């Protein structure tokens, strides 16, 4: 099927000359929205362990996690010749510079790793950190993925994000200016956002130098503040207005994404025991994202 955007698989074939598998790595980082710097408990939608594969849940070193990740994917017939170490959970630039250097260099030193992808918050990067990444990028591939979540400050306040969209914009520009690939993660269906606002985000983000953009459908995860709010009757969570039926998933937003941007994924699902199975207190079930 032809799309208006470049798929991540095609991007990797073009960039690396073959297919690439991401290996999730737990670098042992936390988040300023969890350690008390900005808040406690994280963003209202966040359950940091919900998307981490089982091989990240051991106390192994980064090298051991990569080895186990390769074995994990090989058992599932996903053996690749090229791998990217994906620092995924929490804010993976939120540590002293020498700690960051040691953990990134350990991953890059693995003989089967072609590069690293670093997931983080836009308020957790500094000029020295970006300079370090530019230097490491001379050895192997480096990419930074920012949790954009929303382009609207009101929404960011509602979900207790702790930063503004201008902060996100500046981080993207500063990263791209150093020749580092920049990715973004956007959540569709956050409380208070209309269909028109969600569609407009594709235009807003297409004006920025993003290499990749991942669109997430909002999920209610067990133990989050948003789940507790939802159980009490607020907020009403609505996504079917933009993605009405499974065959139409992504049809509108992706049509407005810049053709220079790559989409790693259009949806995802938390681990089965992390998703809320609750029924909405009232109203049609189809209005809610229930996993």
mmCIF file of C-alpha atoms in Angstrom, residues 99-291:
data_model
loop_
_atom_site.group_PDB
_atom_site.id
_atom_site.type_symbol
_atom_site.label_atom_id
_atom_site.label_comp_id
_atom_site.label_asym_id
_atom_site.label_seq_id
_atom_site.Cartn_x
_atom_site.Cartn_y
_atom_site.Cartn_z
ATOM 1 C CA UNK A 99 27.099 8.729 33.306
ATOM 2 C CA UNK A 100 25.488 9.307 29.924
ATOM 3 C CA UNK A 101 28.791 8.884 28.131
ATOM 4 C CA UNK A 102 29.546 5.572 29.874
ATOM 5 C CA UNK A 103 26.135 4.059 29.122
ATOM 6 C CA UNK A 104 25.963 5.206 25.521
ATOM 7 C CA UNK A 105 29.525 4.060 24.818
ATOM 8 C CA UNK A 106 28.817 0.620 26.296
ATOM 9 C CA UNK A 107 25.934 0.170 23.883
ATOM 10 C CA UNK A 108 27.901 1.509 20.919
ATOM 11 C CA UNK A 109 30.807 -0.834 21.715
ATOM 12 C CA UNK A 110 28.649 -3.911 21.130
ATOM 13 C CA UNK A 111 29.825 -5.601 17.943
ATOM 14 C CA UNK A 112 26.291 -6.123 16.585
ATOM 15 C CA UNK A 113 24.969 -2.638 17.338
ATOM 16 C CA UNK A 114 24.942 -0.153 14.464
ATOM 17 C CA UNK A 115 23.840 2.795 16.567
ATOM 18 C CA UNK A 116 21.654 3.990 19.425
ATOM 19 C CA UNK A 117 18.251 5.646 19.678
ATOM 20 C CA UNK A 118 17.683 7.745 22.810
ATOM 21 C CA UNK A 119 14.183 8.490 24.066
ATOM 22 C CA UNK A 120 13.876 11.505 26.356
ATOM 23 C CA UNK A 121 11.977 14.639 27.338
ATOM 24 C CA UNK A 122 12.704 17.938 25.587
ATOM 25 C CA UNK A 123 13.464 19.597 28.933
ATOM 26 C CA UNK A 124 16.127 16.985 29.729
ATOM 27 C CA UNK A 125 18.729 17.887 27.116
ATOM 28 C CA UNK A 126 21.528 20.390 27.539
ATOM 29 C CA UNK A 127 24.041 21.881 25.138
ATOM 30 C CA UNK A 128 26.859 19.647 26.536
ATOM 31 C CA UNK A 129 24.652 16.546 26.138
ATOM 32 C CA UNK A 130 23.879 17.372 22.522
ATOM 33 C CA UNK A 131 27.563 18.058 21.873
ATOM 34 C CA UNK A 132 28.385 14.629 23.316
ATOM 35 C CA UNK A 133 25.851 12.998 21.007
ATOM 36 C CA UNK A 134 27.272 14.837 18.007
ATOM 37 C CA UNK A 135 30.731 13.487 18.889
ATOM 38 C CA UNK A 136 29.453 9.938 19.359
ATOM 39 C CA UNK A 137 27.645 10.257 16.047
ATOM 40 C CA UNK A 138 30.990 10.362 14.280
ATOM 41 C CA UNK A 139 31.440 6.690 15.268
ATOM 42 C CA UNK A 140 27.984 5.213 14.739
ATOM 43 C CA UNK A 141 24.389 6.240 14.139
ATOM 44 C CA UNK A 142 22.765 8.402 16.845
ATOM 45 C CA UNK A 143 19.112 9.469 17.027
ATOM 46 C CA UNK A 144 17.134 11.283 19.714
ATOM 47 C CA UNK A 145 13.386 10.763 20.108
ATOM 48 C CA UNK A 146 11.464 13.397 22.059
ATOM 49 C CA UNK A 147 8.209 12.838 23.871
ATOM 50 C CA UNK A 148 6.254 15.672 22.274
ATOM 51 C CA UNK A 149 2.878 14.205 23.349
ATOM 52 C CA UNK A 150 0.955 17.373 22.350
ATOM 53 C CA UNK A 151 1.554 20.676 20.579
ATOM 54 C CA UNK A 152 -0.806 22.489 22.949
ATOM 55 C CA UNK A 153 0.290 23.980 26.265
ATOM 56 C CA UNK A 154 -3.173 23.561 27.792
ATOM 57 C CA UNK A 155 -3.044 19.829 27.114
ATOM 58 C CA UNK A 156 0.509 19.599 28.464
ATOM 59 C CA UNK A 157 -0.679 21.258 31.681
ATOM 60 C CA UNK A 158 -3.689 18.936 31.889
ATOM 61 C CA UNK A 159 -1.507 15.821 31.743
ATOM 62 C CA UNK A 160 1.070 17.352 34.128
ATOM 63 C CA UNK A 161 3.812 17.217 31.523
ATOM 64 C CA UNK A 162 5.908 19.948 33.130
ATOM 65 C CA UNK A 163 7.146 21.744 30.006
ATOM 66 C CA UNK A 164 5.757 23.824 27.151
ATOM 67 C CA UNK A 165 5.615 23.125 23.439
ATOM 68 C CA UNK A 166 8.141 25.933 22.901
ATOM 69 C CA UNK A 167 10.568 23.885 24.985
ATOM 70 C CA UNK A 168 9.950 20.970 22.626
ATOM 71 C CA UNK A 169 10.437 23.127 19.551
ATOM 72 C CA UNK A 170 13.751 24.495 20.818
ATOM 73 C CA UNK A 171 15.053 21.027 21.689
ATOM 74 C CA UNK A 172 14.202 19.708 18.222
ATOM 75 C CA UNK A 173 15.898 22.655 16.527
ATOM 76 C CA UNK A 174 19.025 22.408 18.696
ATOM 77 C CA UNK A 175 19.348 18.668 18.064
ATOM 78 C CA UNK A 176 18.831 18.891 14.313
ATOM 79 C CA UNK A 177 21.318 21.782 14.113
ATOM 80 C CA UNK A 178 24.022 19.336 15.235
ATOM 81 C CA UNK A 179 23.225 16.898 12.441
ATOM 82 C CA UNK A 180 21.543 14.410 14.778
ATOM 83 C CA UNK A 181 18.430 12.581 13.583
ATOM 84 C CA UNK A 182 15.438 13.788 15.595
ATOM 85 C CA UNK A 183 12.290 11.775 16.257
ATOM 86 C CA UNK A 184 9.051 12.742 17.945
ATOM 87 C CA UNK A 185 6.281 10.856 19.730
ATOM 88 C CA UNK A 186 2.761 12.305 19.603
ATOM 89 C CA UNK A 187 -0.317 11.031 21.454
ATOM 90 C CA UNK A 188 -3.665 11.338 19.672
ATOM 91 C CA UNK A 189 -6.740 11.433 21.886
ATOM 92 C CA UNK A 190 -5.487 13.345 24.926
ATOM 93 C CA UNK A 191 -8.235 14.948 27.041
ATOM 94 C CA UNK A 192 -9.697 18.163 25.688
ATOM 95 C CA UNK A 193 -8.269 17.979 22.173
ATOM 96 C CA UNK A 194 -10.671 18.140 19.247
ATOM 97 C CA UNK A 195 -10.342 16.320 15.944
ATOM 98 C CA UNK A 196 -9.357 19.590 14.277
ATOM 99 C CA UNK A 197 -6.621 20.223 16.851
ATOM 100 C CA UNK A 198 -5.192 16.742 16.401
ATOM 101 C CA UNK A 199 -5.120 17.108 12.635
ATOM 102 C CA UNK A 200 -3.486 20.540 12.941
ATOM 103 C CA UNK A 201 -0.630 18.971 14.900
ATOM 104 C CA UNK A 202 0.524 17.247 11.714
ATOM 105 C CA UNK A 203 0.956 20.668 10.111
ATOM 106 C CA UNK A 204 2.714 22.108 13.171
ATOM 107 C CA UNK A 205 5.189 19.252 13.411
ATOM 108 C CA UNK A 206 5.808 19.115 9.666
ATOM 109 C CA UNK A 207 7.304 22.602 9.951
ATOM 110 C CA UNK A 208 10.031 21.233 12.262
ATOM 111 C CA UNK A 209 13.158 19.270 11.235
ATOM 112 C CA UNK A 210 11.891 15.879 12.417
ATOM 113 C CA UNK A 211 13.364 12.764 10.819
ATOM 114 C CA UNK A 212 10.757 10.423 12.325
ATOM 115 C CA UNK A 213 7.333 10.797 13.913
ATOM 116 C CA UNK A 214 5.520 8.098 15.879
ATOM 117 C CA UNK A 215 1.780 8.478 16.399
ATOM 118 C CA UNK A 216 0.412 6.828 19.537
ATOM 119 C CA UNK A 217 -3.234 6.175 20.248
ATOM 120 C CA UNK A 218 -4.026 7.117 23.837
ATOM 121 C CA UNK A 219 -4.159 4.096 26.127
ATOM 122 C CA UNK A 220 -5.483 3.883 29.675
ATOM 123 C CA UNK A 221 -2.830 2.064 31.680
ATOM 124 C CA UNK A 222 -3.376 0.556 35.095
ATOM 125 C CA UNK A 223 -2.099 2.543 38.032
ATOM 126 C CA UNK A 224 -1.852 5.876 36.209
ATOM 127 C CA UNK A 225 -3.426 9.100 37.371
ATOM 128 C CA UNK A 226 -5.413 9.265 34.141
ATOM 129 C CA UNK A 227 -6.986 5.881 34.867
ATOM 130 C CA UNK A 228 -7.973 7.080 38.327
ATOM 131 C CA UNK A 229 -9.450 10.253 36.827
ATOM 132 C CA UNK A 230 -11.324 8.220 34.220
ATOM 133 C CA UNK A 231 -12.805 5.871 36.810
ATOM 134 C CA UNK A 232 -14.212 8.895 38.629
ATOM 135 C CA UNK A 233 -15.911 10.066 35.430
ATOM 136 C CA UNK A 234 -13.357 12.493 34.017
ATOM 137 C CA UNK A 235 -11.997 12.900 31.432
ATOM 138 C CA UNK A 236 -14.097 11.503 28.576
ATOM 139 C CA UNK A 237 -11.519 10.023 26.211
ATOM 140 C CA UNK A 238 -12.399 10.134 22.544
ATOM 141 C CA UNK A 239 -10.381 8.942 19.570
ATOM 142 C CA UNK A 240 -12.993 7.552 17.194
ATOM 143 C CA UNK A 241 -13.705 11.050 15.860
ATOM 144 C CA UNK A 242 -10.304 11.039 14.142
ATOM 145 C CA UNK A 243 -9.762 7.308 13.620
ATOM 146 C CA UNK A 244 -13.333 5.981 13.254
ATOM 147 C CA UNK A 245 -12.661 2.395 12.157
ATOM 148 C CA UNK A 246 -9.567 0.144 12.053
ATOM 149 C CA UNK A 247 -9.136 0.317 8.232
ATOM 150 C CA UNK A 248 -8.944 4.115 8.453
ATOM 151 C CA UNK A 249 -6.245 4.263 11.123
ATOM 152 C CA UNK A 250 -3.796 7.053 10.349
ATOM 153 C CA UNK A 251 -5.512 8.076 7.130
ATOM 154 C CA UNK A 252 -6.080 11.719 8.018
ATOM 155 C CA UNK A 253 -3.067 12.611 10.201
ATOM 156 C CA UNK A 254 -0.511 10.872 8.011
ATOM 157 C CA UNK A 255 -1.805 12.582 4.881
ATOM 158 C CA UNK A 256 -0.681 15.868 6.418
ATOM 159 C CA UNK A 257 2.737 14.735 7.662
ATOM 160 C CA UNK A 258 5.706 16.171 5.797
ATOM 161 C CA UNK A 259 6.871 13.758 3.067
ATOM 162 C CA UNK A 260 10.406 14.085 4.478
ATOM 163 C CA UNK A 261 9.319 12.548 7.804
ATOM 164 C CA UNK A 262 9.443 8.835 8.558
ATOM 165 C CA UNK A 263 6.804 7.059 10.641
ATOM 166 C CA UNK A 264 8.226 4.275 12.849
ATOM 167 C CA UNK A 265 4.756 3.196 13.972
ATOM 168 C CA UNK A 266 1.129 4.294 13.875
ATOM 169 C CA UNK A 267 -0.032 2.492 17.007
ATOM 170 C CA UNK A 268 1.125 0.390 19.904
ATOM 171 C CA UNK A 269 -0.198 -1.630 22.803
ATOM 172 C CA UNK A 270 0.985 -1.829 26.376
ATOM 173 C CA UNK A 271 1.787 -5.193 27.917
ATOM 174 C CA UNK A 272 -1.458 -7.120 28.588
ATOM 175 C CA UNK A 273 -1.339 -6.810 32.377
ATOM 176 C CA UNK A 274 -0.713 -3.063 32.200
ATOM 177 C CA UNK A 275 -3.856 -2.060 30.307
ATOM 178 C CA UNK A 276 -7.047 -1.077 32.048
ATOM 179 C CA UNK A 277 -9.958 -3.436 31.487
ATOM 180 C CA UNK A 278 -12.464 -1.161 33.200
ATOM 181 C CA UNK A 279 -15.730 -0.085 31.618
ATOM 182 C CA UNK A 280 -16.487 3.628 31.332
ATOM 183 C CA UNK A 281 -18.767 4.909 34.099
ATOM 184 C CA UNK A 282 -21.311 6.046 31.506
ATOM 185 C CA UNK A 283 -21.679 6.630 27.795
ATOM 186 C CA UNK A 284 -20.829 4.450 24.795
ATOM 187 C CA UNK A 285 -17.848 2.140 25.126
ATOM 188 C CA UNK A 286 -16.665 3.065 21.608
ATOM 189 C CA UNK A 287 -15.808 6.556 22.853
ATOM 190 C CA UNK A 288 -12.996 5.184 25.000
ATOM 191 C CA UNK A 289 -9.635 3.565 24.409
ATOM 192 C CA UNK A 290 -9.867 0.414 26.523
ATOM 193 C CA UNK A 291 -7.036 -2.100 26.330
#
